[in-house]
XYZ file of C-alpha atoms in Angstrom:
645
model
C 89.325 191.081 244.542
C 86.817 188.998 242.564
C 86.343 185.444 243.822
C 84.362 182.782 241.966
C 83.350 179.540 243.710
C 82.213 176.133 242.511
C 81.201 173.130 244.600
C 80.160 169.823 243.024
C 76.606 169.728 241.637
C 76.441 173.510 242.007
C 75.872 173.264 245.756
C 76.535 175.897 248.403
C 78.661 173.455 250.338
C 81.928 171.792 251.209
C 85.371 173.430 251.310
C 84.431 176.379 249.069
C 81.570 177.269 251.408
C 83.787 177.152 254.503
C 86.359 179.399 252.812
C 83.665 181.787 251.550
C 82.060 182.151 254.961
C 85.349 182.875 256.698
C 86.535 185.223 253.953
C 83.258 187.133 253.986
C 83.423 187.445 257.768
C 87.099 188.374 257.789
C 87.089 190.965 255.023
C 83.467 192.063 254.793
C 82.831 193.753 251.470
C 86.468 193.924 250.417
C 85.857 191.148 247.872
C 83.200 190.388 245.268
C 81.908 186.810 245.548
C 80.130 184.820 242.826
C 78.969 181.199 243.008
C 78.230 178.779 240.174
C 74.905 177.010 240.733
C 72.357 174.949 238.812
C 68.611 175.444 238.366
C 68.109 172.709 240.967
C 70.434 174.271 243.579
C 69.949 178.005 243.089
C 67.280 178.206 245.798
C 69.682 176.729 248.359
C 71.948 179.781 248.381
C 71.442 182.599 250.893
C 69.725 185.606 249.298
C 72.794 187.822 249.698
C 74.986 185.437 247.658
C 75.383 186.262 243.967
C 74.923 183.210 241.745
C 75.247 182.399 238.049
C 74.179 179.148 236.439
C 76.877 176.640 235.608
C 77.648 176.254 231.899
C 76.135 179.594 230.866
C 77.963 182.561 229.299
C 77.541 184.331 232.642
C 79.342 181.503 234.414
C 82.170 181.612 231.906
C 82.488 185.364 232.372
C 82.584 184.958 236.168
C 85.410 182.440 235.892
C 87.392 184.433 233.357
C 87.081 187.713 235.264
C 87.976 186.216 238.645
C 91.159 187.047 240.486
C 90.708 183.854 242.491
C 88.755 180.688 241.646
C 87.979 178.211 244.436
C 86.508 174.811 243.564
C 86.247 171.353 245.119
C 85.829 169.465 241.843
C 86.900 169.810 238.238
C 85.112 172.607 236.412
C 84.340 170.708 233.217
C 83.004 173.576 231.132
C 84.841 175.715 228.579
C 86.607 178.771 230.004
C 89.959 180.470 229.756
C 91.909 181.296 232.887
C 92.990 184.936 232.924
C 96.740 185.572 233.200
C 97.566 186.568 236.770
C 94.511 184.914 238.304
C 94.812 182.052 240.787
C 92.901 178.777 240.969
C 92.695 176.868 244.252
C 91.470 173.301 243.897
C 90.472 171.944 247.309
C 89.191 168.553 246.066
C 86.585 166.862 248.212
C 87.868 163.850 250.069
C 90.569 161.399 251.073
C 90.412 158.594 248.505
C 90.216 154.930 249.378
C 88.995 154.012 245.912
C 91.092 154.955 242.912
C 90.228 158.224 241.217
C 90.717 160.000 237.912
C 93.591 158.487 235.876
C 94.105 155.705 238.420
C 90.664 154.321 237.452
C 90.741 151.647 234.786
C 88.003 151.205 232.207
C 86.060 154.461 232.398
C 84.036 155.601 229.357
C 86.085 156.962 226.481
C 86.740 160.686 226.828
C 85.255 160.954 230.333
C 88.324 162.822 231.633
C 88.993 165.123 228.689
C 87.353 168.242 230.125
C 88.554 167.400 233.621
C 92.168 167.199 232.443
C 91.848 170.599 230.816
C 90.758 171.932 234.185
C 93.638 170.288 236.056
C 95.997 172.219 233.796
C 94.502 175.453 235.185
C 95.134 174.630 238.854
C 97.677 176.714 240.756
C 97.257 175.144 244.192
C 95.850 171.819 245.373
C 94.879 171.021 248.961
C 95.543 167.682 250.611
C 93.628 166.660 253.751
C 96.497 164.562 255.136
C 99.989 163.364 254.357
C 98.764 159.916 253.278
C 96.778 161.478 250.432
C 99.208 163.988 248.944
C 101.058 161.786 246.470
C 97.885 159.899 245.503
C 96.214 163.140 244.426
C 99.289 164.325 242.570
C 99.636 161.057 240.649
C 95.931 160.546 239.931
C 95.515 164.010 238.411
C 98.934 164.177 236.789
C 99.347 167.438 238.678
C 102.857 168.884 239.046
C 102.114 172.101 240.953
C 102.251 172.722 244.707
C 100.160 170.560 247.025
C 99.447 171.958 250.482
C 98.724 169.627 253.416
C 96.274 171.767 255.362
C 93.349 169.601 256.397
C 89.909 170.423 255.005
C 88.146 173.714 255.797
C 84.749 172.019 255.632
C 85.690 169.883 258.630
C 86.460 172.759 260.994
C 82.809 172.737 262.046
C 83.238 169.227 263.448
C 85.638 170.613 266.069
C 83.834 173.911 266.548
C 82.169 175.063 269.780
C 79.030 175.341 267.626
C 78.841 171.629 266.886
C 76.256 170.786 269.560
C 74.078 173.696 268.468
C 74.246 172.587 264.836
C 73.512 168.986 265.785
C 70.360 169.961 267.662
C 69.159 172.223 264.867
C 69.674 169.650 262.102
C 68.056 166.824 264.053
C 65.047 169.014 264.811
C 64.758 169.960 261.157
C 64.803 166.300 260.121
C 62.315 165.275 262.790
C 64.764 163.070 264.719
C 63.782 162.665 268.337
C 66.207 163.061 271.201
C 65.752 159.360 272.062
C 66.456 158.124 268.522
C 69.763 156.803 267.203
C 70.457 158.333 263.802
C 72.382 155.990 261.498
C 73.940 157.895 258.581
C 74.314 155.645 255.521
C 76.724 157.009 252.884
C 77.281 154.440 250.129
C 79.487 155.416 247.233
C 78.467 155.073 243.591
C 79.043 152.054 241.354
C 80.653 152.951 238.064
C 78.919 150.207 236.088
C 75.449 151.288 237.238
C 75.971 155.020 236.665
C 77.617 154.631 233.254
C 75.435 151.770 231.983
C 72.753 153.976 230.436
C 70.467 150.972 230.029
C 67.603 152.119 232.198
C 68.650 150.201 235.298
C 68.583 152.069 238.638
C 71.817 153.883 239.384
C 71.773 152.641 242.972
C 71.054 149.302 244.588
C 69.719 149.457 248.140
C 71.168 146.456 249.988
C 69.801 146.989 253.519
C 66.761 144.948 254.507
C 64.496 147.694 255.909
C 62.001 145.246 257.357
C 64.800 143.583 259.286
C 66.150 146.982 260.328
C 62.776 147.989 261.752
C 62.036 144.650 263.405
C 65.401 144.389 265.179
C 66.021 148.042 266.057
C 62.503 149.431 266.365
C 61.505 153.060 266.308
C 64.552 154.018 268.359
C 66.644 153.982 265.177
C 66.314 155.970 261.963
C 68.388 155.584 258.803
C 69.647 158.766 257.088
C 70.320 157.914 253.436
C 72.983 160.061 251.767
C 73.593 158.997 248.164
C 76.703 160.075 246.250
C 76.462 163.138 244.019
C 77.167 160.935 240.970
C 73.887 159.092 241.489
C 71.374 161.226 239.641
C 68.258 159.220 240.550
C 66.758 158.978 244.009
C 65.411 155.908 245.729
C 61.678 156.021 246.454
C 61.113 155.600 250.191
C 58.292 153.160 251.033
C 55.618 154.630 253.317
C 56.424 153.999 256.959
C 60.042 152.991 256.293
C 62.557 154.154 258.933
C 64.485 156.117 256.306
C 65.015 159.832 255.687
C 66.569 160.677 252.321
C 69.128 163.405 253.078
C 70.875 163.176 249.709
C 69.809 166.721 248.869
C 70.778 168.184 252.219
C 73.095 171.054 251.267
C 76.052 170.172 253.476
C 77.069 166.718 254.656
C 79.057 168.064 257.620
C 75.730 168.962 259.258
C 74.708 165.337 258.905
C 77.948 164.113 260.501
C 77.004 166.091 263.593
C 73.366 164.998 263.530
C 74.230 161.295 263.262
C 75.169 158.947 266.090
C 77.033 156.468 263.909
C 77.876 155.979 260.253
C 77.480 153.040 257.903
C 79.449 153.327 254.675
C 81.225 151.110 252.210
C 84.105 152.679 250.259
C 83.118 156.339 250.488
C 85.584 159.043 251.514
C 83.023 160.167 254.078
C 84.620 157.668 256.461
C 87.699 159.877 256.834
C 85.718 163.006 257.688
C 83.293 161.244 260.008
C 86.191 159.780 261.996
C 86.975 163.304 263.207
C 83.833 163.109 265.348
C 85.035 159.953 267.101
C 81.630 158.332 266.592
C 81.309 154.662 265.520
C 81.867 153.525 261.932
C 80.541 150.333 260.324
C 81.431 149.119 256.830
C 78.765 147.372 254.768
C 80.980 145.844 252.065
C 78.555 143.399 250.468
C 80.297 143.650 247.075
C 83.894 144.105 248.262
C 85.607 141.734 245.821
C 83.624 143.010 242.835
C 84.161 146.673 243.640
C 87.817 146.345 244.622
C 88.939 143.917 241.938
C 86.698 144.764 238.964
C 85.247 148.259 239.302
C 87.694 150.602 240.966
C 90.562 149.179 242.956
C 91.809 150.609 246.231
C 94.845 152.611 247.274
C 95.194 150.504 250.433
C 93.688 147.414 252.049
C 90.445 148.505 253.705
C 90.292 145.394 255.870
C 93.666 146.238 257.433
C 92.963 149.940 257.976
C 89.223 150.247 258.675
C 88.341 151.679 262.114
C 85.312 149.407 262.384
C 84.140 145.969 261.261
C 83.506 144.986 257.639
C 80.169 143.161 257.312
C 78.828 141.537 254.164
C 75.135 140.903 254.866
C 72.239 143.020 256.019
C 71.767 140.699 259.010
C 75.359 141.243 260.159
C 74.962 144.977 259.731
C 71.772 145.208 261.783
C 73.306 143.103 264.562
C 76.404 145.328 264.627
C 74.193 148.402 264.970
C 72.259 146.774 267.777
C 75.496 145.930 269.604
C 77.334 149.142 268.709
C 78.865 149.740 272.165
C 80.674 146.399 272.163
C 81.731 146.867 268.532
C 83.135 150.299 269.363
C 85.175 149.004 272.290
C 86.561 146.133 270.221
C 87.856 148.497 267.518
C 89.082 151.365 269.706
C 92.790 150.875 268.934
C 92.194 150.594 265.182
C 90.041 153.712 265.319
C 92.817 155.647 267.069
C 95.382 154.590 264.449
C 92.975 155.527 261.666
C 92.541 159.021 263.081
C 96.292 159.472 263.529
C 96.832 158.599 259.876
C 93.988 160.454 258.211
C 92.749 163.124 260.637
C 96.007 164.544 261.980
C 95.442 167.953 260.362
C 91.779 168.263 261.320
C 92.226 170.559 264.300
C 89.516 173.116 263.548
C 91.963 175.607 262.010
C 92.206 174.451 258.375
C 90.111 177.348 257.032
C 92.422 179.891 258.578
C 95.506 178.073 257.291
C 94.176 177.987 253.742
C 93.125 181.637 253.705
C 96.458 182.698 255.142
C 98.019 180.685 252.342
C 96.005 182.018 249.399
C 95.298 185.621 250.285
C 98.863 186.915 249.841
C 99.085 185.083 246.523
C 95.697 186.361 245.409
C 96.611 189.903 246.398
C 99.883 189.723 244.528
C 98.140 188.272 241.484
C 96.058 191.395 240.913
C 98.935 193.865 241.241
C 99.531 195.763 238.020
C 103.297 195.985 238.543
C 105.701 193.478 240.028
C 107.692 194.774 243.033
C 111.434 195.028 242.704
C 113.669 192.613 244.565
C 114.569 195.436 246.977
C 110.879 195.997 247.670
C 110.222 192.282 248.120
C 113.205 191.912 250.429
C 112.025 194.871 252.464
C 108.665 193.198 252.888
C 110.284 189.923 253.965
C 112.813 191.450 256.369
C 110.780 194.214 257.955
C 112.376 196.997 255.930
C 116.021 196.216 256.728
C 118.469 196.850 253.876
C 121.006 194.061 253.652
C 124.721 194.818 253.895
C 127.866 192.964 252.684
C 129.030 189.900 254.632
C 131.138 190.863 257.592
C 133.731 188.094 257.272
C 134.493 187.971 253.578
C 132.726 188.661 250.319
C 131.437 185.860 248.157
C 132.392 186.045 244.472
C 128.684 185.788 243.653
C 127.686 189.059 245.331
C 127.961 190.891 242.023
C 125.055 188.866 240.658
C 122.333 191.068 239.187
C 118.818 191.196 240.687
C 117.523 189.199 237.714
C 120.143 186.536 238.396
C 119.112 186.333 241.997
C 115.466 185.960 241.157
C 116.201 183.089 238.807
C 117.457 181.131 241.820
C 113.919 181.137 243.183
C 113.238 178.029 241.085
C 115.223 176.040 243.674
C 112.913 173.983 245.851
C 113.821 174.282 249.520
C 112.833 172.174 252.522
C 113.255 172.945 256.228
C 113.079 169.944 258.579
C 111.098 171.369 261.489
C 109.223 168.325 262.834
C 111.442 167.292 265.746
C 110.799 167.810 269.444
C 114.243 169.200 270.290
C 114.327 167.636 273.744
C 118.090 168.143 274.192
C 117.680 171.915 274.124
C 115.146 171.706 276.947
C 112.486 174.080 275.639
C 108.735 173.729 275.255
C 108.430 175.326 271.816
C 109.643 173.646 268.617
C 113.377 174.207 268.213
C 113.048 176.277 264.996
C 111.076 178.832 267.032
C 113.903 179.279 269.547
C 114.611 183.005 269.929
C 118.042 184.432 269.174
C 119.460 187.498 270.890
C 118.226 189.789 268.120
C 114.600 188.744 268.737
C 114.281 186.621 265.606
C 113.643 182.894 265.775
C 115.961 180.378 264.132
C 113.254 179.782 261.533
C 112.818 183.479 260.803
C 116.537 183.912 260.302
C 116.624 180.902 257.981
C 113.758 182.246 255.871
C 115.297 185.693 255.552
C 118.619 184.200 254.495
C 117.044 181.872 251.947
C 114.969 184.635 250.397
C 117.822 187.099 250.284
C 120.101 184.680 248.417
C 117.667 182.586 246.366
C 114.997 185.209 245.732
C 111.914 186.393 247.546
C 109.752 183.891 245.634
C 111.778 180.789 246.470
C 109.526 177.780 247.179
C 109.967 176.696 250.812
C 108.317 173.671 252.415
C 108.559 173.077 256.154
C 108.125 169.548 257.467
C 106.248 169.948 260.738
C 105.278 167.595 263.532
C 105.801 168.587 267.160
C 103.457 171.506 267.949
C 102.949 171.995 264.224
C 100.360 174.692 264.796
C 102.973 177.013 266.296
C 105.352 176.607 263.359
C 102.552 177.129 260.848
C 101.364 180.253 262.658
C 104.907 181.620 262.736
C 105.372 181.241 258.964
C 101.920 180.918 257.349
C 103.213 181.730 253.852
C 105.229 178.502 253.615
C 104.160 175.166 252.176
C 103.833 172.420 254.775
C 104.256 168.671 254.959
C 103.290 166.851 258.150
C 105.174 163.985 259.785
C 102.578 162.339 262.064
C 105.282 160.043 263.482
C 107.547 162.888 264.618
C 107.792 161.488 268.150
C 109.201 158.126 267.035
C 111.083 158.921 263.809
C 114.209 160.814 262.934
C 115.192 163.110 260.063
C 115.330 160.331 257.452
C 111.538 160.028 257.514
C 110.867 163.753 257.625
C 113.104 164.307 254.603
C 111.488 161.350 252.840
C 108.042 162.847 253.370
C 109.221 166.221 252.048
C 110.957 164.871 248.940
C 107.872 162.896 247.986
C 105.823 166.102 247.876
C 108.217 168.062 245.670
C 107.908 168.579 241.961
C 110.547 167.492 239.444
C 113.993 168.983 240.049
C 116.603 169.157 242.767
C 115.887 170.047 246.395
C 117.898 172.073 248.901
C 117.176 171.164 252.508
C 118.108 172.565 255.900
C 117.912 171.159 259.381
C 115.433 173.229 261.343
C 118.024 174.109 263.994
C 120.893 175.450 261.870
C 121.770 179.129 262.310
C 123.962 180.281 259.443
C 125.497 183.245 257.724
C 123.600 183.543 254.443
C 126.980 183.686 252.687
C 126.982 179.909 253.162
C 124.246 179.734 250.533
C 126.225 182.031 248.251
C 129.095 179.551 248.517
C 126.764 176.794 247.334
C 125.262 178.674 244.365
C 127.565 177.232 241.662
C 126.714 173.699 242.815
C 123.005 174.533 242.711
C 123.429 175.944 239.209
C 125.221 172.747 238.146
C 122.536 170.592 239.824
C 125.230 168.714 241.758
C 124.296 166.918 244.963
C 126.249 168.259 247.932
C 126.602 168.455 251.701
C 127.877 171.672 253.282
C 130.770 170.974 255.663
C 132.903 172.855 258.157
C 136.537 171.726 258.465
C 137.254 173.922 261.483
C 135.844 171.407 263.944
C 135.354 167.643 264.238
C 133.269 166.836 267.334
C 132.499 163.248 268.324
C 128.742 163.834 268.677
C 128.352 165.471 265.253
C 127.973 164.015 261.741
C 131.422 163.738 260.167
C 132.646 162.851 256.682
C 135.525 161.422 254.658
C 136.261 161.690 250.930
C 137.078 159.178 248.219
C 139.936 159.484 245.775
C 137.901 161.702 243.451
C 136.988 164.178 246.158
C 133.389 162.992 246.669
C 131.949 162.011 250.036
C 132.643 158.400 250.985
C 131.409 158.214 254.609
C 128.847 160.419 256.362
C 127.750 159.633 259.920
C 128.399 160.301 263.588
C 130.535 157.135 263.819
C 133.071 158.123 261.144
C 136.689 157.767 262.289
C 139.257 160.217 261.026
C 136.630 162.668 259.869
C 137.770 165.656 257.830
C 135.073 167.955 259.226
C 131.431 168.203 260.217
C 128.238 168.384 258.164
C 126.418 171.602 259.070
C 122.849 170.675 258.144
C 122.591 172.355 254.709
C 122.393 169.899 251.806
C 121.194 169.445 248.223
C 120.067 166.497 246.140
C 120.086 166.861 242.373
C 117.174 166.076 240.106
C 119.012 163.000 238.828
C 119.815 161.683 242.312
C 116.501 162.422 244.016
C 114.759 159.142 243.187
C 117.741 157.148 244.482
C 117.855 159.122 247.720
C 114.107 158.639 248.212
C 114.577 154.884 247.790
C 117.305 154.743 250.424
C 115.522 157.043 252.855
C 112.530 154.728 252.582
C 114.794 151.804 253.498
C 116.157 153.602 256.578
C 114.893 152.670 260.017
C 112.675 155.139 261.857
C 115.593 156.111 264.110
C 118.050 156.873 261.294
C 119.201 160.353 260.404
C 118.935 161.259 256.706
C 122.736 160.995 256.453
C 122.282 157.220 256.691
C 120.272 157.264 253.472
C 122.946 159.333 251.730
C 125.788 157.127 252.972
C 124.157 153.842 251.922
C 123.209 155.280 248.514
C 126.864 156.253 248.059
C 128.078 152.777 249.049
C 125.508 150.736 247.108
C 124.589 152.917 244.120
C 127.683 155.062 243.681
C 125.844 158.312 244.427
C 128.307 161.175 243.948
C 127.940 163.869 246.577
C 130.257 166.856 246.847
C 131.469 168.292 250.150
C 131.027 172.076 249.896
C 133.462 173.688 252.328
C 131.838 176.676 254.016
C 134.473 176.984 256.737
C 135.027 180.655 255.931
C 131.554 181.450 257.230
C 129.639 180.589 260.384
C 126.990 177.870 260.683
C 125.882 176.363 263.990
C 123.458 173.496 264.605
C 121.695 174.269 267.879
C 121.397 170.975 269.743
C 122.299 172.154 273.241
C 122.271 175.371 275.224
C 125.986 175.837 274.542
C 125.286 175.737 270.794
C 122.730 178.493 271.207
C 125.275 180.640 273.055
C 127.805 179.972 270.285
C 125.294 180.865 267.573
C 124.504 184.158 269.256
C 128.211 184.890 269.787
C 129.425 184.029 266.290
C 126.486 185.271 264.290
C 125.615 188.220 266.486
C 122.202 189.800 266.441
C 122.327 191.531 263.105
C 120.092 191.156 260.094
C 121.357 188.927 257.257
C 124.308 190.852 255.894
C 125.164 189.384 252.554
C 124.288 191.837 249.832
C 126.189 195.019 249.057
C 123.583 196.305 246.680
C 120.344 194.686 245.602
C 118.805 197.101 243.164
């Protein structure tokens, strides 16, 4: 496989570097790697790394011949993506300031080449759940977004971090007794785009004051943004080291003892280290209100104090221990919101995500559905349903594959305390050795096609779920311990592309014929809830119907219920925005059925009850449910298809 990499400014750095290093170590010489560089950065690459200069015919050829392109910024040069190749865009930070199309007043045509590149993307990474929709909207990107954390940040949690810190500090001449203050100001659009000869960066820190108050025990590491082409001349004897050209900022995070920034996305990465953060926001109103605008209120969210003068900044540095203690709770909340996926395993998650796709992309022939099903189910050939045959079993393989356009969500974030197990409930083992999740995936792929898009919402012990099914898409609910299914479903729906969404509770064990029963409603894009009229238990979600046969009530408190909801549901493309609105209005403790029921009552949402009583479906809440699932559904492989090929 041929892989071509690009990191902003042609550097050997950031997410592409982390992925390259792991891929090279994992697969040795199995892949051919080529990096785009510039004349200024070519010497920074290790001698064994093949490079071509950005913008040259050789660079275009490397991009067009690649099976996989990995970049952390838009590749704004002419090239044509080869059919069958894949393009992973990692991007390079959690945005506070507005980016791309969310920026108002940029120079005319400044996004033309970038937008052409966005159209090439196949996959986009998001560092956290708070960022996903902002990236999608800013770029106008409609493809899959994967919440994985950033590969570049794995080093910050690595056992090697102390070794790297010592090496970088020694290389920069920082003594063991010195406090290294990393200063990472972002760029100012008006200065960079002015073109009138003014400096592209204003240095607002009073260095004389810095030296006088803090002495030789402190050194300032200046890291300018990549958009700032010029470099600030350092006066002789000033306590400043310009590290703007250091190849990888993650090394500097480890070398530093605290960070000073303003509106830069470096704040989100540095917070992983747990070291203090100060915000020198001397032009806050101008930058926020006139230049860029923010996605959220920095003053409310910042994990450290906002200071507006150089004097305040120097005093905060001098009194950093007290400042840190004062902002400890805010810092913890900040990390929960923006660093929840930074567990040191992002590189592995991303490679596990892209390698199967990249491998499939270079195949010369597409496998048959029988072959794909064999891969998914360990070689088992599926048999007809044991209870009764669905009228849709005569569907041709091509018809089945067309169902793969259905977006599917599995709600797998909960803790499952009622079942009394340590692992997430979807990983509960059935008698046949498969987990609930594995059985769900095999059923979905058998009925809807091996390529069906499946997103799992994870929370409790998310790493275990992601390891068990690394080929899925993932959305993370950081509030899994204090929220119910309404918020997990809300998070999932907000990450989906246009179109309807089928979703399953993560604890439902079902005969795949249930999905066959729902196929005509999926084809008609009709919102529905699958129900079982054989039982109406007090502790389960029940339903009633209106005069037209649509659901009127849907909750555990329904009186005179006609049956139970089984945890398999669908919202149509037309109804999705309304459901999102009502899920957002739900309390944290509400089940998603509350959002459906209130949307029905207040907006006239029309939701069908799809009766699947002829087949088995069990929601595993208690040990008795697990026994019933094993008894009713046995230990056999999904048995829904008489003949696939």
